[in-house]
């Protein structure tokens, strides 16, 4: 168990480089084993979720070599074996092995995925999609067994543009017989990154980035290379840090198009920044305007930044609201922000935030990954010391966080809890 200690109040000056996107990496690693040869994935983030996926690939007899920030994955000798509970329940993305093993072996044995707890996070769209491709699903003592005598392309209408279901069905359909069409597909940039990788391997996919994706199954997939796109949520988090405490804080290696909804929102809040190519420079904002915000699927405002931006709204002059529309329950940060002095009420799935306030350092707990990010942002602004427990959640998504924030002037450390 680890805790993060932040003595806030320091201005942040210098530059932070954004790493490869977690939510791309976590689908690209499972996708790699679809190749009958080897693949190279560049710009791998150093986060703990990647380590679990590497353990699963190794269990399946994939050979992984690390060279600087790239992984070379030899998947020529992949075997099919049960993915045990202690690996599958460590993260959400373990479920992408359903799609790849179904495509490769037409048989999968795996336990339900883990991930942050935002209320019920069902996988019914994934499973119904596999069934539409001809798979039969049984559950034995919490173990899912997915089997298809024959995987046959099909037309699948998703009830909601789920990122995970879109990815899993693309993966499963790459080697199915015939054509699969996914309607009401998710359009997130991470899906485009995955399709680029699969296309480089020889898959036949069109329509990525739109709500209708077409996959024509192929028999073999070859060697390929892919570079992971910049993490738009990590970028957004540090941009918010800049608006809170920056003194010309420069965030490097961003894709501005991917964070347009955040940048537009900052403008509405009267927050200035300087965007140049793939860098953005931002300083502590004064006279922040309150806003009404609603999360949405891409290109709308991402649910993953709704928690972090709460800290900035707590600094606005007046009452702001954030309506969470993607998850039933993603408000784990509120209790602890209130403990730090925020004035926040929750009504249904709407946060009502009264600003401006000063955050007070105290002992808090990261209830999930982005709740943890929210707390370290609030802590950076506080004149007192904040101690955040459950830091393991934060390390799942923020690479070298102590190094990155210390290098721009923050007083931050992580210690083992004895
Ligand atoms: N849903 C269902 N049934 C399904 C699939 C989804 O009801 O079969 C519901 C979910 O319960 C949720 C909504 O649909 O209410 C959206 O879920 P989606 O499948 O789009 O999300 P996900 O694939 O589980 C990914 C990211 C999340 C991010 C969401 C939305 C990964 C590993 N996770 O989750 O990232 O919030 O898309 O953009 O890619 C994070 O990084 O902090 C994070 C939670």
Short mmCIF file of C-alpha atoms and ligand atoms in Angstrom, two decimals:
data_model
loop_
_atom_site.label_atom_id
_atom_site.label_comp_id
_atom_site.label_asym_id
_atom_site.label_seq_id
_atom_site.Cartn_x
_atom_site.Cartn_y
_atom_site.Cartn_z
CA UNK A 1 0.00 0.00 0.00
CA UNK A 2 1.26 3.43 -0.92
CA UNK A 3 0.39 7.02 -0.04
CA UNK A 4 1.03 10.24 -1.91
CA UNK A 5 2.13 13.30 0.05
CA UNK A 6 1.71 16.74 -1.46
CA UNK A 7 2.70 20.01 0.14
CA UNK A 8 0.80 22.32 -2.19
CA UNK A 9 1.02 25.99 -3.02
CA UNK A 10 4.00 25.87 -5.39
CA UNK A 11 3.66 27.43 -8.81
CA UNK A 12 4.26 24.96 -11.65
CA UNK A 13 6.80 26.06 -14.22
CA UNK A 14 8.62 24.12 -16.93
CA UNK A 15 7.32 21.35 -19.14
CA UNK A 16 5.56 18.00 -18.83
CA UNK A 17 5.60 15.51 -21.69
CA UNK A 18 2.46 13.46 -22.26
CA UNK A 19 2.87 9.72 -22.69
CA UNK A 20 1.07 7.20 -24.87
CA UNK A 21 -2.64 6.84 -24.14
CA UNK A 22 -3.57 4.27 -21.51
CA UNK A 23 -6.87 3.51 -23.16
CA UNK A 24 -5.16 2.89 -26.52
CA UNK A 25 -2.34 0.83 -25.04
CA UNK A 26 -4.75 -1.44 -23.18
CA UNK A 27 -6.41 -2.52 -26.43
CA UNK A 28 -3.24 -2.55 -28.57
CA UNK A 29 -1.43 -5.04 -26.32
CA UNK A 30 -4.20 -7.67 -26.49
CA UNK A 31 -4.60 -6.92 -30.25
CA UNK A 32 -0.90 -7.71 -30.76
CA UNK A 33 -1.48 -11.42 -30.18
CA UNK A 34 -3.79 -11.55 -33.20
CA UNK A 35 -0.67 -11.33 -35.34
CA UNK A 36 0.73 -14.67 -36.51
CA UNK A 37 4.23 -13.15 -36.44
CA UNK A 38 5.42 -10.25 -34.23
CA UNK A 39 4.43 -6.65 -33.66
CA UNK A 40 6.06 -3.48 -32.35
CA UNK A 41 4.12 -1.04 -30.16
CA UNK A 42 5.81 2.33 -29.70
CA UNK A 43 5.24 5.00 -27.05
CA UNK A 44 4.19 2.56 -24.31
CA UNK A 45 3.21 4.38 -21.08
CA UNK A 46 4.86 3.18 -17.86
CA UNK A 47 1.69 2.47 -15.93
CA UNK A 48 0.70 -0.56 -13.88
CA UNK A 49 -2.20 -1.64 -16.16
CA UNK A 50 0.40 -2.42 -18.86
CA UNK A 51 2.26 -4.77 -16.50
CA UNK A 52 -0.90 -6.86 -15.96
CA UNK A 53 -1.53 -7.09 -19.73
CA UNK A 54 2.10 -8.18 -20.24
CA UNK A 55 1.57 -10.92 -17.61
CA UNK A 56 -1.50 -12.15 -19.53
CA UNK A 57 0.37 -12.17 -22.87
CA UNK A 58 3.26 -14.08 -21.24
CA UNK A 59 0.78 -16.60 -19.81
CA UNK A 60 -0.48 -17.11 -23.38
CA UNK A 61 3.11 -17.84 -24.47
CA UNK A 62 3.72 -14.46 -26.13
CA UNK A 63 7.36 -13.32 -25.93
CA UNK A 64 7.77 -9.67 -24.97
CA UNK A 65 10.96 -7.66 -25.37
CA UNK A 66 11.18 -4.09 -24.12
CA UNK A 67 13.40 -1.60 -25.91
CA UNK A 68 13.24 1.90 -24.43
CA UNK A 69 9.55 2.82 -24.59
CA UNK A 70 8.54 0.23 -27.14
CA UNK A 71 7.47 -3.39 -26.84
CA UNK A 72 8.22 -6.09 -29.38
CA UNK A 73 5.67 -8.86 -29.00
CA UNK A 74 6.36 -12.21 -30.67
CA UNK A 75 2.96 -13.85 -30.98
CA UNK A 76 3.94 -16.67 -33.33
CA UNK A 77 3.62 -19.33 -30.58
CA UNK A 78 0.48 -18.14 -28.78
CA UNK A 79 -1.44 -20.84 -26.93
CA UNK A 80 -4.99 -20.74 -25.63
CA UNK A 81 -5.37 -21.12 -21.89
CA UNK A 82 -7.70 -19.90 -19.15
CA UNK A 83 -6.99 -16.35 -18.02
CA UNK A 84 -7.23 -16.65 -14.24
CA UNK A 85 -9.32 -14.44 -12.01
CA UNK A 86 -6.34 -12.81 -10.30
CA UNK A 87 -5.27 -11.35 -13.68
CA UNK A 88 -8.62 -10.66 -15.35
CA UNK A 89 -10.06 -8.84 -12.35
CA UNK A 90 -7.09 -6.47 -12.02
CA UNK A 91 -8.30 -4.21 -14.83
CA UNK A 92 -11.14 -3.55 -17.22
CA UNK A 93 -9.18 -4.14 -20.41
CA UNK A 94 -8.53 -7.83 -19.65
CA UNK A 95 -11.82 -8.35 -21.48
CA UNK A 96 -10.15 -7.54 -24.81
CA UNK A 97 -8.60 -11.02 -24.61
CA UNK A 98 -12.16 -12.30 -25.15
CA UNK A 99 -12.26 -10.70 -28.60
CA UNK A 100 -8.73 -11.73 -29.61
CA UNK A 101 -8.87 -15.32 -28.35
CA UNK A 102 -12.29 -15.78 -29.90
CA UNK A 103 -10.90 -14.54 -33.24
CA UNK A 104 -7.75 -16.66 -32.99
CA UNK A 105 -9.00 -19.91 -31.36
CA UNK A 106 -12.82 -19.63 -31.38
CA UNK A 107 -12.67 -20.49 -27.67
CA UNK A 108 -12.05 -18.34 -24.59
CA UNK A 109 -12.02 -19.07 -20.86
CA UNK A 110 -11.72 -15.96 -18.73
CA UNK A 111 -13.13 -14.36 -15.57
CA UNK A 112 -15.07 -11.11 -15.44
CA UNK A 113 -12.97 -7.92 -15.77
CA UNK A 114 -12.12 -5.52 -12.94
CA UNK A 115 -11.54 -1.76 -13.24
CA UNK A 116 -12.78 1.30 -11.40
CA UNK A 117 -16.14 0.95 -9.68
CA UNK A 118 -18.68 3.37 -11.20
CA UNK A 119 -21.81 1.32 -10.44
CA UNK A 120 -22.78 -1.57 -12.68
CA UNK A 121 -20.31 -1.80 -15.56
CA UNK A 122 -21.93 -4.53 -17.55
CA UNK A 123 -20.44 -6.34 -20.53
CA UNK A 124 -23.75 -7.42 -22.05
CA UNK A 125 -23.13 -5.53 -25.33
CA UNK A 126 -19.83 -7.37 -25.75
CA UNK A 127 -21.40 -10.76 -25.08
CA UNK A 128 -24.47 -10.16 -27.25
CA UNK A 129 -22.14 -9.06 -30.05
CA UNK A 130 -20.08 -12.27 -29.72
CA UNK A 131 -23.34 -14.24 -29.87
CA UNK A 132 -24.32 -12.39 -33.04
CA UNK A 133 -21.03 -13.64 -34.52
CA UNK A 134 -22.03 -17.19 -33.67
CA UNK A 135 -20.49 -17.72 -30.22
CA UNK A 136 -22.20 -19.55 -27.34
CA UNK A 137 -21.57 -18.21 -23.86
CA UNK A 138 -21.74 -20.11 -20.58
CA UNK A 139 -20.78 -19.03 -17.07
CA UNK A 140 -19.35 -21.65 -14.69
CA UNK A 141 -18.44 -20.50 -11.18
CA UNK A 142 -17.78 -16.92 -12.34
CA UNK A 143 -15.73 -18.18 -15.30
CA UNK A 144 -16.96 -17.14 -18.75
CA UNK A 145 -16.63 -19.73 -21.48
CA UNK A 146 -17.10 -18.31 -24.96
CA UNK A 147 -17.06 -20.82 -27.78
CA UNK A 148 -17.83 -20.70 -31.49
CA UNK A 149 -17.70 -23.64 -33.89
CA UNK A 150 -17.63 -21.06 -36.59
CA UNK A 151 -17.35 -17.25 -36.34
CA UNK A 152 -19.58 -15.67 -38.95
CA UNK A 153 -19.66 -11.94 -39.78
CA UNK A 154 -22.91 -10.24 -38.85
CA UNK A 155 -24.62 -6.87 -38.45
CA UNK A 156 -24.52 -5.65 -34.86
CA UNK A 157 -26.45 -2.64 -33.59
CA UNK A 158 -24.99 -1.43 -30.28
CA UNK A 159 -27.60 -0.05 -27.83
CA UNK A 160 -25.03 2.59 -26.77
CA UNK A 161 -21.69 3.55 -28.44
CA UNK A 162 -19.63 1.65 -25.87
CA UNK A 163 -15.88 2.03 -26.33
CA UNK A 164 -15.12 -1.41 -24.92
CA UNK A 165 -17.82 -3.24 -26.89
CA UNK A 166 -16.82 -1.53 -30.15
CA UNK A 167 -13.18 -2.55 -29.65
CA UNK A 168 -13.99 -6.11 -28.55
CA UNK A 169 -16.27 -6.70 -31.54
CA UNK A 170 -13.71 -5.27 -33.99
CA UNK A 171 -11.12 -7.64 -32.49
CA UNK A 172 -13.43 -10.67 -32.71
CA UNK A 173 -14.55 -9.87 -36.27
CA UNK A 174 -11.04 -9.44 -37.76
CA UNK A 175 -10.79 -13.19 -38.45
CA UNK A 176 -14.50 -14.09 -38.75
CA UNK A 177 -15.87 -15.42 -42.03
CA UNK A 178 -17.46 -12.66 -44.10
CA UNK A 179 -18.40 -9.11 -43.20
CA UNK A 180 -19.32 -7.61 -39.83
CA UNK A 181 -20.96 -4.22 -39.53
CA UNK A 182 -21.03 -2.47 -36.16
CA UNK A 183 -23.70 0.23 -36.03
CA UNK A 184 -23.83 2.94 -33.36
CA UNK A 185 -20.10 2.31 -32.84
CA UNK A 186 -17.97 4.46 -30.53
CA UNK A 187 -15.83 7.11 -32.28
CA UNK A 188 -13.09 7.69 -29.70
CA UNK A 189 -9.54 8.35 -31.04
CA UNK A 190 -8.33 5.17 -29.29
CA UNK A 191 -10.51 3.15 -31.66
CA UNK A 192 -8.88 4.79 -34.69
CA UNK A 193 -5.46 3.96 -33.20
CA UNK A 194 -6.47 0.30 -32.80
CA UNK A 195 -7.86 0.06 -36.34
CA UNK A 196 -4.62 1.54 -37.72
CA UNK A 197 -2.68 -1.23 -35.92
CA UNK A 198 -4.99 -3.99 -37.17
CA UNK A 199 -4.93 -2.56 -40.71
CA UNK A 200 -1.11 -2.56 -40.59
CA UNK A 201 -1.36 -6.29 -39.72
CA UNK A 202 -3.53 -6.87 -42.80
CA UNK A 203 -7.04 -6.60 -41.35
CA UNK A 204 -9.74 -5.11 -43.60
CA UNK A 205 -11.58 -2.43 -41.64
CA UNK A 206 -13.27 0.80 -42.72
CA UNK A 207 -15.42 3.44 -41.03
CA UNK A 208 -13.35 3.88 -37.84
CA UNK A 209 -14.08 7.28 -36.28
CA UNK A 210 -17.67 7.11 -37.57
CA UNK A 211 -20.67 5.38 -36.03
CA UNK A 212 -20.59 2.55 -38.60
CA UNK A 213 -17.55 0.28 -38.78
CA UNK A 214 -17.18 -2.47 -41.36
CA UNK A 215 -14.83 -5.42 -40.89
CA UNK A 216 -14.16 -8.02 -43.57
CA UNK A 217 -12.62 -11.08 -41.94
CA UNK A 218 -9.17 -12.28 -43.06
CA UNK A 219 -7.36 -15.58 -42.45
CA UNK A 220 -3.93 -14.37 -41.37
CA UNK A 221 -2.49 -11.28 -39.72
CA UNK A 222 1.16 -10.38 -40.20
CA UNK A 223 3.85 -8.25 -38.53
CA UNK A 224 3.01 -4.61 -37.90
CA UNK A 225 4.17 -1.51 -36.05
CA UNK A 226 2.03 1.09 -34.31
CA UNK A 227 2.68 4.26 -32.32
CA UNK A 228 0.31 4.94 -29.45
CA UNK A 229 -1.45 8.32 -29.64
CA UNK A 230 -0.87 10.86 -26.82
CA UNK A 231 -3.01 10.30 -23.74
CA UNK A 232 -5.78 12.90 -23.96
CA UNK A 233 -6.85 12.36 -20.35
CA UNK A 234 -3.34 12.70 -18.94
CA UNK A 235 -2.94 15.83 -21.11
CA UNK A 236 -6.26 17.21 -19.85
CA UNK A 237 -5.30 16.56 -16.24
CA UNK A 238 -2.01 18.48 -16.53
CA UNK A 239 -3.68 21.30 -18.49
CA UNK A 240 -6.10 21.64 -15.56
CA UNK A 241 -3.07 21.63 -13.21
CA UNK A 242 -1.68 24.51 -15.29
CA UNK A 243 -4.93 26.49 -15.05
CA UNK A 244 -4.83 25.96 -11.27
CA UNK A 245 -1.16 26.55 -10.45
CA UNK A 246 0.77 27.11 -13.68
CA UNK A 247 3.35 29.77 -14.26
CA UNK A 248 3.68 29.22 -18.01
CA UNK A 249 3.37 25.46 -17.56
CA UNK A 250 4.01 23.79 -20.92
CA UNK A 251 2.30 20.49 -21.73
CA UNK A 252 4.13 18.80 -24.60
CA UNK A 253 3.13 16.06 -27.04
CA UNK A 254 -0.61 16.64 -27.08
CA UNK A 255 -3.11 16.16 -29.89
CA UNK A 256 -5.22 19.35 -29.69
CA UNK A 257 -8.01 17.85 -31.83
CA UNK A 258 -8.48 15.06 -29.24
CA UNK A 259 -8.95 17.53 -26.39
CA UNK A 260 -11.00 20.12 -28.28
CA UNK A 261 -13.98 19.75 -25.91
CA UNK A 262 -11.73 20.57 -22.93
CA UNK A 263 -10.08 23.51 -24.72
CA UNK A 264 -13.50 24.90 -25.72
CA UNK A 265 -14.69 24.49 -22.14
CA UNK A 266 -11.66 26.37 -20.78
CA UNK A 267 -12.40 29.27 -23.16
CA UNK A 268 -16.01 29.35 -21.87
CA UNK A 269 -14.58 29.53 -18.35
CA UNK A 270 -12.52 32.57 -19.37
CA UNK A 271 -9.28 30.60 -19.09
CA UNK A 272 -6.55 31.53 -21.49
CA UNK A 273 -3.85 29.28 -22.96
CA UNK A 274 -1.40 29.31 -25.82
CA UNK A 275 -1.62 26.45 -28.28
CA UNK A 276 1.29 25.84 -30.64
CA UNK A 277 1.47 22.65 -32.73
CA UNK A 278 1.50 19.83 -30.19
CA UNK A 279 2.29 21.99 -27.13
CA UNK A 280 0.08 24.05 -24.90
CA UNK A 281 1.23 26.64 -22.37
CA UNK A 282 -1.07 27.64 -19.54
CA UNK A 283 -0.86 29.75 -16.38
CA UNK A 284 -2.93 30.09 -13.22
CA UNK A 285 -6.34 31.47 -14.21
CA UNK A 286 -7.98 34.44 -12.50
CA UNK A 287 -11.70 35.35 -12.66
CA UNK A 288 -12.88 31.91 -13.71
CA UNK A 289 -16.47 31.90 -14.98
CA UNK A 290 -18.81 29.15 -13.72
CA UNK A 291 -20.28 26.82 -16.36
CA UNK A 292 -22.83 24.07 -16.94
CA UNK A 293 -21.10 20.97 -18.21
CA UNK A 294 -22.40 17.61 -19.37
CA UNK A 295 -20.28 14.55 -20.12
CA UNK A 296 -20.79 12.81 -23.42
CA UNK A 297 -19.22 10.32 -25.81
CA UNK A 298 -16.45 11.58 -28.12
CA UNK A 299 -16.21 14.31 -29.38
CA UNK A 300 -18.18 15.56 -26.35
CA UNK A 301 -16.71 16.35 -22.95
CA UNK A 302 -15.11 13.11 -21.65
CA UNK A 303 -16.36 11.53 -18.45
CA UNK A 304 -12.71 10.85 -17.55
CA UNK A 305 -12.05 14.61 -17.21
CA UNK A 306 -15.30 15.46 -15.43
CA UNK A 307 -13.82 14.55 -12.05
CA UNK A 308 -10.53 16.50 -12.51
CA UNK A 309 -12.27 19.64 -13.82
CA UNK A 310 -14.36 19.78 -10.63
CA UNK A 311 -11.30 21.26 -8.91
CA UNK A 312 -11.17 24.13 -11.41
CA UNK A 313 -14.91 24.73 -11.08
CA UNK A 314 -14.48 24.97 -7.32
CA UNK A 315 -12.28 27.99 -8.07
CA UNK A 316 -14.89 29.65 -10.35
CA UNK A 317 -16.85 32.73 -9.27
CA UNK A 318 -20.30 31.22 -8.77
CA UNK A 319 -22.25 28.02 -9.16
CA UNK A 320 -21.26 25.41 -11.77
CA UNK A 321 -22.83 22.06 -12.57
CA UNK A 322 -21.48 18.86 -14.09
CA UNK A 323 -23.93 16.25 -15.30
CA UNK A 324 -22.43 12.76 -15.61
CA UNK A 325 -24.24 10.86 -18.36
CA UNK A 326 -21.94 7.91 -19.09
CA UNK A 327 -21.77 6.15 -15.72
CA UNK A 328 -24.36 5.57 -13.00
CA UNK A 329 -21.96 6.39 -10.21
CA UNK A 330 -18.77 8.35 -10.79
CA UNK A 331 -18.75 10.74 -7.86
CA UNK A 332 -16.18 9.09 -5.57
CA UNK A 333 -14.09 12.26 -5.53
CA UNK A 334 -16.84 14.47 -4.06
CA UNK A 335 -16.73 13.19 -0.46
CA UNK A 336 -12.98 13.88 -0.26
CA UNK A 337 -13.07 17.24 -2.07
CA UNK A 338 -15.69 18.28 0.50
CA UNK A 339 -13.33 17.12 3.26
CA UNK A 340 -10.78 19.47 1.67
CA UNK A 341 -13.24 22.37 1.84
CA UNK A 342 -15.23 22.20 -1.41
CA UNK A 343 -18.90 23.16 -1.42
CA UNK A 344 -20.43 20.43 -3.60
CA UNK A 345 -23.87 18.87 -3.62
CA UNK A 346 -24.93 15.85 -5.68
CA UNK A 347 -28.46 15.71 -7.10
CA UNK A 348 -29.17 12.65 -9.21
CA UNK A 349 -26.09 12.48 -11.40
CA UNK A 350 -25.38 16.21 -11.26
CA UNK A 351 -22.65 17.83 -9.22
CA UNK A 352 -23.47 21.36 -8.06
CA UNK A 353 -20.23 23.15 -7.25
CA UNK A 354 -20.16 26.50 -5.43
CA UNK A 355 -17.01 28.53 -5.87
CA UNK A 356 -14.64 30.05 -5.23
CA UNK A 357 -13.07 28.14 -2.35
CA UNK A 358 -9.56 27.40 -1.07
CA UNK A 359 -8.73 23.72 -0.61
CA UNK A 360 -7.39 22.64 2.80
CA UNK A 361 -4.85 19.83 2.95
CA UNK A 362 -5.95 16.76 4.89
CA UNK A 363 -6.03 12.94 4.65
CA UNK A 364 -8.06 11.67 1.68
CA UNK A 365 -8.48 8.49 -0.33
CA UNK A 366 -8.42 7.84 -4.08
CA UNK A 367 -11.58 5.82 -4.69
CA UNK A 368 -10.77 5.34 -8.39
CA UNK A 369 -8.19 6.48 -10.95
CA UNK A 370 -9.64 9.87 -11.94
CA UNK A 371 -10.90 10.53 -8.40
CA UNK A 372 -7.23 10.19 -7.43
CA UNK A 373 -6.25 12.69 -10.13
CA UNK A 374 -8.90 15.08 -8.82
CA UNK A 375 -7.43 14.86 -5.33
CA UNK A 376 -3.83 15.47 -6.39
CA UNK A 377 -5.00 18.53 -8.36
CA UNK A 378 -6.81 19.94 -5.32
CA UNK A 379 -3.76 19.13 -3.18
CA UNK A 380 -1.45 21.08 -5.52
CA UNK A 381 -3.48 24.23 -4.81
CA UNK A 382 -3.60 23.87 -1.04
CA UNK A 383 -1.17 25.65 1.28
CA UNK A 384 -1.21 22.64 3.62
CA UNK A 385 -0.08 19.07 3.35
CA UNK A 386 -2.41 16.49 1.76
CA UNK A 387 -1.96 12.75 2.16
CA UNK A 388 -3.73 10.59 -0.44
CA UNK A 389 -4.08 6.87 0.23
CA UNK A 390 -5.00 4.17 -2.34
CA UNK A 391 -2.40 5.67 -4.67
CA UNK A 392 -2.30 2.37 -6.60
CA UNK A 393 -5.34 3.66 -8.50
CA UNK A 394 -3.44 6.76 -9.65
CA UNK A 395 -0.45 4.69 -10.78
CA UNK A 396 -2.73 2.74 -13.11
CA UNK A 397 -3.04 5.78 -15.35
CA UNK A 398 -0.41 8.44 -14.60
CA UNK A 399 3.12 7.58 -15.67
CA UNK A 400 6.03 8.79 -13.48
CA UNK A 401 3.71 11.21 -11.75
CA UNK A 402 6.15 12.16 -8.98
CA UNK A 403 8.97 12.79 -11.45
CA UNK A 404 6.77 14.77 -13.85
CA UNK A 405 5.18 17.01 -11.21
CA UNK A 406 8.42 17.47 -9.19
CA UNK A 407 10.25 18.56 -12.33
CA UNK A 408 7.87 21.51 -12.68
CA UNK A 409 8.14 22.54 -9.03
CA UNK A 410 5.55 20.51 -7.11
CA UNK A 411 6.43 19.15 -3.67
CA UNK A 412 5.18 15.58 -4.08
CA UNK A 413 6.32 12.13 -3.00
CA UNK A 414 5.00 8.59 -2.76
CA UNK A 415 5.80 6.44 0.27
CA UNK A 416 4.98 2.89 1.31
CA UNK A 417 2.43 2.77 4.13
CA UNK A 418 4.07 0.79 6.95
N1 LIG B 1 -22.12 -0.47 -20.92
C1 LIG B 1 -23.12 -1.42 -20.76
N2 LIG B 1 -22.92 -2.65 -21.31
C2 LIG B 1 -21.79 -2.96 -22.00
C3 LIG B 1 -20.77 -1.98 -22.15
C4 LIG B 1 -20.97 -0.73 -21.60
O1 LIG B 1 -24.16 -1.17 -20.15
O2 LIG B 1 -21.67 -4.10 -22.46
C5 LIG B 1 -22.31 0.86 -20.31
C6 LIG B 1 -21.32 1.07 -19.16
O3 LIG B 1 -21.79 0.53 -17.95
C7 LIG B 1 -21.20 2.58 -19.11
C8 LIG B 1 -21.35 2.98 -20.58
O4 LIG B 1 -21.97 1.86 -21.24
O5 LIG B 1 -22.26 3.12 -18.37
C9 LIG B 1 -20.07 3.34 -21.29
O6 LIG B 1 -19.14 2.30 -21.18
P1 LIG B 1 -17.98 2.05 -22.24
O7 LIG B 1 -18.07 0.62 -22.64
O8 LIG B 1 -17.98 3.09 -23.29
O9 LIG B 1 -16.68 2.25 -21.35
P2 LIG B 1 -15.47 1.27 -21.16
O10 LIG B 1 -15.05 0.72 -22.47
O11 LIG B 1 -15.74 0.32 -20.05
C10 LIG B 1 -13.63 3.06 -21.59
C11 LIG B 1 -12.45 3.57 -20.83
C12 LIG B 1 -12.93 4.40 -19.65
C13 LIG B 1 -13.79 5.54 -20.16
C14 LIG B 1 -14.94 5.00 -21.04
C15 LIG B 1 -15.77 6.09 -21.67
C16 LIG B 1 -10.85 1.78 -21.13
C17 LIG B 1 -10.10 0.65 -20.54
N3 LIG B 1 -11.68 2.43 -20.33
O12 LIG B 1 -14.37 2.27 -20.67
O13 LIG B 1 -11.77 4.93 -19.06
O14 LIG B 1 -14.37 6.21 -19.06
O15 LIG B 1 -14.40 4.16 -22.08
O16 LIG B 1 -14.97 6.90 -22.45
O17 LIG B 1 -10.67 2.10 -22.30
C18 LIG B 1 -10.47 5.86 -17.30
O18 LIG B 1 -9.52 5.92 -18.09
O19 LIG B 1 -10.46 6.42 -16.17
C19 LIG B 1 -11.67 5.11 -17.69
C20 LIG B 1 -12.56 4.71 -16.81
#
